[in-house]
Coordinates of C-alpha atoms in Angstrom, one line a residue:
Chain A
X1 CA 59.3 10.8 -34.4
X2 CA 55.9 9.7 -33.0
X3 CA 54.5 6.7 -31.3
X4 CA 51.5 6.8 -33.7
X5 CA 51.6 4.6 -37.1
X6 CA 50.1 6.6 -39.7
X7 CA 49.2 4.2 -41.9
X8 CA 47.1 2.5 -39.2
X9 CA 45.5 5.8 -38.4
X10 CA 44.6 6.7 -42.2
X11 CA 43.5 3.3 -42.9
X12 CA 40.8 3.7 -39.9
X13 CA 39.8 7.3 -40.4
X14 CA 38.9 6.6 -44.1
X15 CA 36.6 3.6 -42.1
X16 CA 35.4 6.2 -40.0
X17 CA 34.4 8.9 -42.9
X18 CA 32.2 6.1 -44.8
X19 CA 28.9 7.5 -45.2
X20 CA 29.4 10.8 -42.8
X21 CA 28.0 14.2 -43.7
X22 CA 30.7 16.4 -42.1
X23 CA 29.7 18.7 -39.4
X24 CA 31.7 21.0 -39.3
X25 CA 34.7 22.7 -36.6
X26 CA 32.3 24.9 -34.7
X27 CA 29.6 21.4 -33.9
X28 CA 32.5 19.2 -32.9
X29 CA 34.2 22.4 -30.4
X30 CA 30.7 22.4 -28.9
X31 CA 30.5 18.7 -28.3
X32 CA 34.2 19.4 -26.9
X33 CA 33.2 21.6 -24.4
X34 CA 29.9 19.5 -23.0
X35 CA 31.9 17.0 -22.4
X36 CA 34.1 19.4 -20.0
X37 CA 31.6 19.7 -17.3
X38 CA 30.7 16.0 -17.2
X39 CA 34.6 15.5 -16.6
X40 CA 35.1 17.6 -14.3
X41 CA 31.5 18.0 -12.2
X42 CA 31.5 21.8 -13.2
X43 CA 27.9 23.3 -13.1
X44 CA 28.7 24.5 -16.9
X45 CA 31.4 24.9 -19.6
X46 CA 31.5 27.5 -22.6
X47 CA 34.0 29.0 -24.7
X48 CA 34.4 32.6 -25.8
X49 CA 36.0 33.4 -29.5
X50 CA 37.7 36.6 -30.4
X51 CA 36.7 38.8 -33.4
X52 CA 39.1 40.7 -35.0
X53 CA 39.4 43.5 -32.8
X54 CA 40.4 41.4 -30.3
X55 CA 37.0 41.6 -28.6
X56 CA 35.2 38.3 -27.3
X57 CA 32.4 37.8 -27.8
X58 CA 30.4 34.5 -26.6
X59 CA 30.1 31.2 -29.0
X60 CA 28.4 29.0 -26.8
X61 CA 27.5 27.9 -23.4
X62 CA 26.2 24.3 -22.0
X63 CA 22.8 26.0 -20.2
X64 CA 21.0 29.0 -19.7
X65 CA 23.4 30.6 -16.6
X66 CA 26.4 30.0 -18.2
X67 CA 25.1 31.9 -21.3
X68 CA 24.0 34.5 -18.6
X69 CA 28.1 34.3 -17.9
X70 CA 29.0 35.0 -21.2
X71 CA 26.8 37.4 -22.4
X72 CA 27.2 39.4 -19.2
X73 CA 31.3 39.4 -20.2
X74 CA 30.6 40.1 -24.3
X75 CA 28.4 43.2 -23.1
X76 CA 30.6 44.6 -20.4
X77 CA 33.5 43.8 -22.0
X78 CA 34.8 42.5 -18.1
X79 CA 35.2 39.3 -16.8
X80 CA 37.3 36.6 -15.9
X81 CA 37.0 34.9 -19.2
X82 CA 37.7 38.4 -20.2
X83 CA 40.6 38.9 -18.1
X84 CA 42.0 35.6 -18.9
X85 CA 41.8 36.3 -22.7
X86 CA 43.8 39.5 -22.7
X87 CA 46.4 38.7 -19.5
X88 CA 46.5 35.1 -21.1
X89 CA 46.9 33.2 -18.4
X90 CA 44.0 31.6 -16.0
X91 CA 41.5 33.4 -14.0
X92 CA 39.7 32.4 -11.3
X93 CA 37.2 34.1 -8.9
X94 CA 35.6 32.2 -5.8
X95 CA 32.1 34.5 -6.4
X96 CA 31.8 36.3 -9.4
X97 CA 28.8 38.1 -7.8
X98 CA 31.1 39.5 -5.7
X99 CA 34.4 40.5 -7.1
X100 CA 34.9 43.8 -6.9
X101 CA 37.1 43.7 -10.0
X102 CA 34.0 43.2 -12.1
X103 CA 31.2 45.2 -10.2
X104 CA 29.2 45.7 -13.5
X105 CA 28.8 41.8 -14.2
X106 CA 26.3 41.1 -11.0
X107 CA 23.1 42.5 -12.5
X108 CA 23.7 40.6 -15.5
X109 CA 24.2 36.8 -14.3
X110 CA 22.0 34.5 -14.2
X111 CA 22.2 34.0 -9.9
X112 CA 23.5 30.5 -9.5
X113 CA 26.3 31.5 -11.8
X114 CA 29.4 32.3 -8.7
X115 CA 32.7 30.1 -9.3
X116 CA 34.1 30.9 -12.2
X117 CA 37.5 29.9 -14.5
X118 CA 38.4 31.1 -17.6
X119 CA 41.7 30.2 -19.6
X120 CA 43.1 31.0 -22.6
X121 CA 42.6 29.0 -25.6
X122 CA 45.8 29.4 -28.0
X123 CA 46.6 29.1 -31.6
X124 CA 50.2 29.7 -32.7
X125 CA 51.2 31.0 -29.0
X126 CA 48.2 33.6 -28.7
X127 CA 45.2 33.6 -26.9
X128 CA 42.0 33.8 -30.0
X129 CA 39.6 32.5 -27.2
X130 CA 38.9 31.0 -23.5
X131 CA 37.9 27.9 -22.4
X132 CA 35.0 28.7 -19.2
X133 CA 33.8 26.6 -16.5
X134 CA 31.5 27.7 -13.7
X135 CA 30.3 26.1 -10.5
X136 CA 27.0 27.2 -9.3
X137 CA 28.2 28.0 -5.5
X138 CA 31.3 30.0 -4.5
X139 CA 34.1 28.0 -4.8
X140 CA 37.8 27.9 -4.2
X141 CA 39.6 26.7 -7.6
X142 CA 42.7 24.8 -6.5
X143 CA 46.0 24.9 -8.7
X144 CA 44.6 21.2 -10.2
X145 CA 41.8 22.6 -11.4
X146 CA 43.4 25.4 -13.7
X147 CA 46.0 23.1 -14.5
X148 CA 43.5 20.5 -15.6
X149 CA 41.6 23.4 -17.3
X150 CA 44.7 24.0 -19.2
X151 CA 45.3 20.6 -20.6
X152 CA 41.7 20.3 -21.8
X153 CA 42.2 24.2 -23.6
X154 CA 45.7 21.9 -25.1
X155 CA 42.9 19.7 -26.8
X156 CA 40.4 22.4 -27.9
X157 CA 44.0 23.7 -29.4
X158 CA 44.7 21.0 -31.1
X159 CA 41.9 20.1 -32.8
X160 CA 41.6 23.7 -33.8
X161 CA 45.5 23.4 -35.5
X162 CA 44.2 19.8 -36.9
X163 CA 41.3 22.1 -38.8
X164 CA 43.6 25.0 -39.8
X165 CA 46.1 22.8 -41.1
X166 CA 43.7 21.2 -43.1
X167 CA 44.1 23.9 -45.5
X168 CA 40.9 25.3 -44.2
X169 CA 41.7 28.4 -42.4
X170 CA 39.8 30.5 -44.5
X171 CA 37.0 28.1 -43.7
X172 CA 37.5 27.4 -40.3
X173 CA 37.1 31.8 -39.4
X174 CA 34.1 31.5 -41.2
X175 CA 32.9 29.1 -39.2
X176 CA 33.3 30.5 -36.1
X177 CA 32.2 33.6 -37.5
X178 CA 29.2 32.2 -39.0
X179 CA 28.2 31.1 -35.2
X180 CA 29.5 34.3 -33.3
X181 CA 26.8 35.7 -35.7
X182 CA 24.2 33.3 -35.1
X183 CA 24.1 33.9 -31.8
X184 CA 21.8 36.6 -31.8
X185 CA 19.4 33.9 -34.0
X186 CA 19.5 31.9 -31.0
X187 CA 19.4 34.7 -28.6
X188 CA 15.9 35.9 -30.7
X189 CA 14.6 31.9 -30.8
X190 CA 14.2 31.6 -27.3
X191 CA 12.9 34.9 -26.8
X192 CA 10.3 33.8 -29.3
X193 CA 9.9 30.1 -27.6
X194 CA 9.7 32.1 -24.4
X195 CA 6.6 34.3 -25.3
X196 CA 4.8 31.4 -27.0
X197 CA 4.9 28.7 -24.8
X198 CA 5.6 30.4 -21.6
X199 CA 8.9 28.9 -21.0
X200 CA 11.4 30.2 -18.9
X201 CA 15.2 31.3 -21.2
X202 CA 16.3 27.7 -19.1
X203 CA 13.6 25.6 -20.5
X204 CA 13.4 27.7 -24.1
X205 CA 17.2 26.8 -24.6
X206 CA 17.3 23.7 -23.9
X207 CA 14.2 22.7 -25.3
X208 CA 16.1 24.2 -28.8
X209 CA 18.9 22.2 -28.1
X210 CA 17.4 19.0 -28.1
X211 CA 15.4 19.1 -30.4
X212 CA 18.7 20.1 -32.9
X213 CA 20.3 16.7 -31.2
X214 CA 17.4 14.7 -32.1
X215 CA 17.3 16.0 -35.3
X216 CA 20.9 16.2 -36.1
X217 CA 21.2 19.6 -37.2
X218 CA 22.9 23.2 -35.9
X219 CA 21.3 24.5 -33.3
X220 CA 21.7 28.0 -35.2
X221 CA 19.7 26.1 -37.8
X222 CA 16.6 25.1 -36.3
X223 CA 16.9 28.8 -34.6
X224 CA 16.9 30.5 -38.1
X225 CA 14.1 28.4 -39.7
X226 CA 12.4 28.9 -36.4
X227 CA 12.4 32.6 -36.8
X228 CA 11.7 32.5 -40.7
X229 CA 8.5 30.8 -39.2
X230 CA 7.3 34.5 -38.3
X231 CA 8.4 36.1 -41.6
X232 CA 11.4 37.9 -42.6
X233 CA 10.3 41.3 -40.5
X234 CA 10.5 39.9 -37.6
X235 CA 13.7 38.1 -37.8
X236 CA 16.0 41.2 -38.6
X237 CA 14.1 43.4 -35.4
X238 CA 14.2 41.2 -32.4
X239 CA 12.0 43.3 -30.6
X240 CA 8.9 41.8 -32.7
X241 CA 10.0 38.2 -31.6
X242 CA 10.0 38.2 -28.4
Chain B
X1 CA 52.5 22.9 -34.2
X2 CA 51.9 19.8 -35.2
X3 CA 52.3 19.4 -38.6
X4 CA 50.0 16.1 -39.4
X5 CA 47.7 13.6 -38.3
X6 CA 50.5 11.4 -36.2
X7 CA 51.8 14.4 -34.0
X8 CA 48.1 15.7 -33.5
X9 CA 47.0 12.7 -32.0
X10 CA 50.2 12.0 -29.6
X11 CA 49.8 15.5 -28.3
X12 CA 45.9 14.8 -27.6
X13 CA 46.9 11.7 -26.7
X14 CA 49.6 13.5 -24.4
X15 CA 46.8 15.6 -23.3
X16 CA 44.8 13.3 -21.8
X17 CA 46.8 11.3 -20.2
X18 CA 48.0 14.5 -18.1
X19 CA 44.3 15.3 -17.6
X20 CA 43.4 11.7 -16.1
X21 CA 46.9 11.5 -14.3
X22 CA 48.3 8.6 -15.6
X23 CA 51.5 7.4 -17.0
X24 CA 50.3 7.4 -20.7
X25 CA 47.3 6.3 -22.9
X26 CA 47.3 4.4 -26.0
X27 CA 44.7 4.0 -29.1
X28 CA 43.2 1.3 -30.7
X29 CA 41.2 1.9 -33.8
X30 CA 38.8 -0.8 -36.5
X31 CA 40.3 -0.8 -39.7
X32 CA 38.1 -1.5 -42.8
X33 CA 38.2 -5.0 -42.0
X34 CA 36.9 -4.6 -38.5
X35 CA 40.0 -5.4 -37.2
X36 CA 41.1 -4.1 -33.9
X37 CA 44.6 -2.4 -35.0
X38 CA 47.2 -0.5 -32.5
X39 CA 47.3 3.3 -33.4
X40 CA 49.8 4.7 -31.1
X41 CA 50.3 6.0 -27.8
X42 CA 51.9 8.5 -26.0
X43 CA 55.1 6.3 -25.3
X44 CA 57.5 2.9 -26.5
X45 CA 55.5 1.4 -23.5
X46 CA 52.0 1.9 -24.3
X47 CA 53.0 1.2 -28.2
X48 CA 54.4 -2.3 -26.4
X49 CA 50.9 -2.9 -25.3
X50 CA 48.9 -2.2 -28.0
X51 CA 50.9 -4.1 -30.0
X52 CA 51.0 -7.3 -27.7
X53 CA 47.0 -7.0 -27.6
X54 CA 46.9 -7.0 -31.5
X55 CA 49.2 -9.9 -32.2
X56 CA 48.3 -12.1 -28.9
X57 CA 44.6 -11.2 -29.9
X58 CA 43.9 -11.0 -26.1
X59 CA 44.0 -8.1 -23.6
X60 CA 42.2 -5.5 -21.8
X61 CA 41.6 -3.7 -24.9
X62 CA 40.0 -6.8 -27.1
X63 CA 37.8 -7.4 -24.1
X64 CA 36.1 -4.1 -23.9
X65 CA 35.8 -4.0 -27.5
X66 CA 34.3 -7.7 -27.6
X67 CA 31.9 -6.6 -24.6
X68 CA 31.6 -2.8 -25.2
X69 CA 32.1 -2.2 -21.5
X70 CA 35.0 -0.8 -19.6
X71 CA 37.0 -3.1 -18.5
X72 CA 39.7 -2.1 -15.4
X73 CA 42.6 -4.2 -14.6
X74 CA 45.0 -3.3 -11.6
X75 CA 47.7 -5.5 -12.0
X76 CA 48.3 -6.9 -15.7
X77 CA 50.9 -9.2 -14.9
X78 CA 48.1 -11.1 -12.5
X79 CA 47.4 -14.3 -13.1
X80 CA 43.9 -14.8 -15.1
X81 CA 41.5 -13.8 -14.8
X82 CA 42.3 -10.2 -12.6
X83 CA 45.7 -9.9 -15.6
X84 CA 46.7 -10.7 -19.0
X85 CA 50.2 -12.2 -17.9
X86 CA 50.5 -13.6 -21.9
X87 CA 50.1 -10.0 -22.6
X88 CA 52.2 -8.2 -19.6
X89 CA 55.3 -10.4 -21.0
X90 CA 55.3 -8.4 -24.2
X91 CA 54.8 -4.9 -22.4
X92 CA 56.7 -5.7 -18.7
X93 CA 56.5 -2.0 -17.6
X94 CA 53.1 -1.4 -17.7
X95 CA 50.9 -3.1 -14.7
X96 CA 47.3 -0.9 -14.5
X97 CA 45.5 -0.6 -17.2
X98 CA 42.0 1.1 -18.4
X99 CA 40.4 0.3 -21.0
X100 CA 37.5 2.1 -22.6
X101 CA 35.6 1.0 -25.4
X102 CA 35.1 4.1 -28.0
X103 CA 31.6 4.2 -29.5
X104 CA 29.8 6.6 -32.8
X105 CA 26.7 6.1 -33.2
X106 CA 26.5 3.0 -31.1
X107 CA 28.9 1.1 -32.9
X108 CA 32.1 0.6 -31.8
X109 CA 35.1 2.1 -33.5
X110 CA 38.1 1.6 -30.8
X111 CA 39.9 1.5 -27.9
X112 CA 41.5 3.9 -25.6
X113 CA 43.7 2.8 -23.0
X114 CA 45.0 4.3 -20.3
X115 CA 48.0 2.6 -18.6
X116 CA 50.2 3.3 -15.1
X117 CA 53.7 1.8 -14.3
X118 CA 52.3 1.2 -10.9
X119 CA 49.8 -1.5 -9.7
X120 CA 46.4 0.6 -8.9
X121 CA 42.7 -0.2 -8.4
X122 CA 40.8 2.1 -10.6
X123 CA 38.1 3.3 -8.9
X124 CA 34.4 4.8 -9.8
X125 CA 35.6 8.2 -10.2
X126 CA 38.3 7.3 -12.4
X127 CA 35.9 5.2 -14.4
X128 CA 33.8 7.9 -15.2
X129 CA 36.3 10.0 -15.9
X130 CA 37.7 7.7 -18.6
X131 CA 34.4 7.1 -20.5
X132 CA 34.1 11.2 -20.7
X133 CA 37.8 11.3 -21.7
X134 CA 36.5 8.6 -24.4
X135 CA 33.8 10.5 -25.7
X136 CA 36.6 13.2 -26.3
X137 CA 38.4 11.2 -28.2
X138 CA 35.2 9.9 -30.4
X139 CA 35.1 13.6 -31.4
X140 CA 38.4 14.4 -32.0
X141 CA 38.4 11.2 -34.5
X142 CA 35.4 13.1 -36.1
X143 CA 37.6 15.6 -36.3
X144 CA 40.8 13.9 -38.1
X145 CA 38.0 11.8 -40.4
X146 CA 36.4 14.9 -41.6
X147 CA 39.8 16.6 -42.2
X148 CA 41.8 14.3 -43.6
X149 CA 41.8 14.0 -47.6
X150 CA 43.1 11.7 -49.9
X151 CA 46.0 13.9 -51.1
X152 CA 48.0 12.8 -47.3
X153 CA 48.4 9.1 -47.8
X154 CA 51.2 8.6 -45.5
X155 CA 49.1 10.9 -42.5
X156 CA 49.8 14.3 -43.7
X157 CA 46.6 16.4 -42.8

């Protein structure tokens, strides 16, 4: 028995689908996990999804360094978010740059990437991701702050079970899949903003960002039709984007 | 899990109270007629409240919808205009009370209340805090609106 009245609650989500192209699971989990660091002051936020095998791999990030973060973890296949994933339980290091449990990670971050918490995002009692926050100085994470880390993964959970139980699992791995995939699209993009307008990955990122805010779309979208700008050759070698 | 609409929404309901560190929070929502209509909440007490703001017509809740704004009340059983004493009569355990007004695309679709058993002044930080834990929930409705079909009627997903 809940304290919710259903019949309230369909009568004002059918008011709230009028006229509203859906969006799909992976655009609202990103939107989830922006707002994160605005809640809780973090430098960044992002969330890492599992592939089959059970290896994570990045799905996104809110800025340049904590992509640095999670790219860093996807190719070295160590990490907190990493460790947190497979112990599933939270991890936290006061300076990532200097942990010596993950000695390979420090040439790979972005340098203003040092506090760092992953935990594990759940479906079904087992960890398919991690929810990641970084601050950019060393920082001593406090029992709160995993435990608040934890009840925000509870949402991300949720709303992941609301999707699946939507009768769309099939639709909801594909989705995830579809942007575990696109990454490299995005990865390639900035690259190619980078060398054309002499950005920095910072400014190239969020430049793309915005502009897939302003104009409602994917951000994996804009980066495809971006690349298909330079012809078909050059999207499938990345090495002739950049 | 939770097996339909109802339960997912108490648990992120549940959620975030435990992330803000209050006593409970409680939902609002427009219904087709642009009435402000009590959802639910994550207790009797908070389901007290919103109920008492929907049939008085009055309440923290109506006044951040009707101005958009937060609106932060410390004692709800104060004497107008710091309380809503006509509403605290119809929900005696809960005195502090948050409201935050839940906006898509810059209209307004609800409410979301969080409430304490204890008198308290709510302060920036917790302000802030409560309009991000809004936005949250603007998403999470996204969510449930884009989810939910026509076969459920009663709430099933």
């Amino acid at each position: 028995m809940t304290h919710i009245d259903p019949e309230a609650l369909v009568a004002s989500l059918r008011r709230l689908q009028k006229d509203r192209a859906a969006t799909g699971i992976v655009h609202h989990l990103e939107r989830i996990v922006q707002v994160v660091d605005r809640l809780f002051g973090y430098s960044g936020a992002g969330l890492m999804f599992a592939e089959e095998d059970r290896t994570l791999r990045y799905l996104f990030a809110t800025d340049e360094r904590g992509r640095s973060l999670e790219r860093a973890q996807a190719v070295t296949g160590q990490g907190p978010c990493v460790a947190a994933y497979v112990g599933d339980t939270a991890v936290t290091t006061v300076d990532v740059r200097d942990d010596r449990r993950w000695p390979a990670l420090r040439e790979l971050l972005h340098p203003e990437v040092r506090g760092v918490a992953g935990v594990p995002i759940r479906l079904g009692g087992v960890p398919v991701g991690t929810l990641n926050v970084y601050q950019d100085a060393p920082h001593e994470w406090q029992e709160s702050d995993t435990q608040a880390l934890h009840a925000y993964a509870h949402v991300i959970e949720q709303v992941l079970v609301a999707s699946m139980e939507a009768d769309e699992k099939a639709e909801l791995a594909d989705q995830l899949q579809y942007a575990l995939d696109y990454r490299v699209v995005i990865e390639r993009a900035i690259g190619y903003l980078m060398g054309k307008h002499d950005l920095t990955a910072s400014q190239a990122f969020t430049g793309l960002r915005k502009q897939a805010r302003d104009s409602r779309r994917k951000v994996s979208e804009l980066a495809a039709e971006l690349l298909g700008e330079q012809g078909q050759r050059n999207v499938a070698n990345p090495d002739h984007v950049v | 899990m939770a097996s339909d609409a109802s339960s997912l929404l108490e648990n992120i309901l549940t959620g975030m109270a435990d992330l803000f560190g209050v006593d409970g929070a409680a939902l609002m929502l427009l219904d087709g007629q642009d009435r402000l209509r009590a959802i639910g909440a994550t207790d009797d007490d908070g389901v007290l409240l919103e109920s008492a703001q929907e049939s008085v017509g009055d309440g923290p809740a109506i006044e951040s919808a009707a101005s958009g704004g937060l609106v932060a009340i410390p004692d709800l059983h104060a004497a107008r205009p710091m309380g809503f004493p006509h509403v605290a009569v119809h929900a005696p355990p809960v005195r502090a009370v948050l409201s935050v007004p839940l906006i898509e695309d810059r209209e307004l679709i609800g409410v979301l209340d969080f409430y304490a058993r204890d008198g308290r002044a709510w302060d920036r930080t917790e302000a802030e805090a409560g309009s991000r834990l809004g936005e949250l929930m603007v998403i999470v409705l996204q969510v449930l609106a884009e989810i939910r079909t026509d076969r459920a009627p009663s709430g099933q997903l």
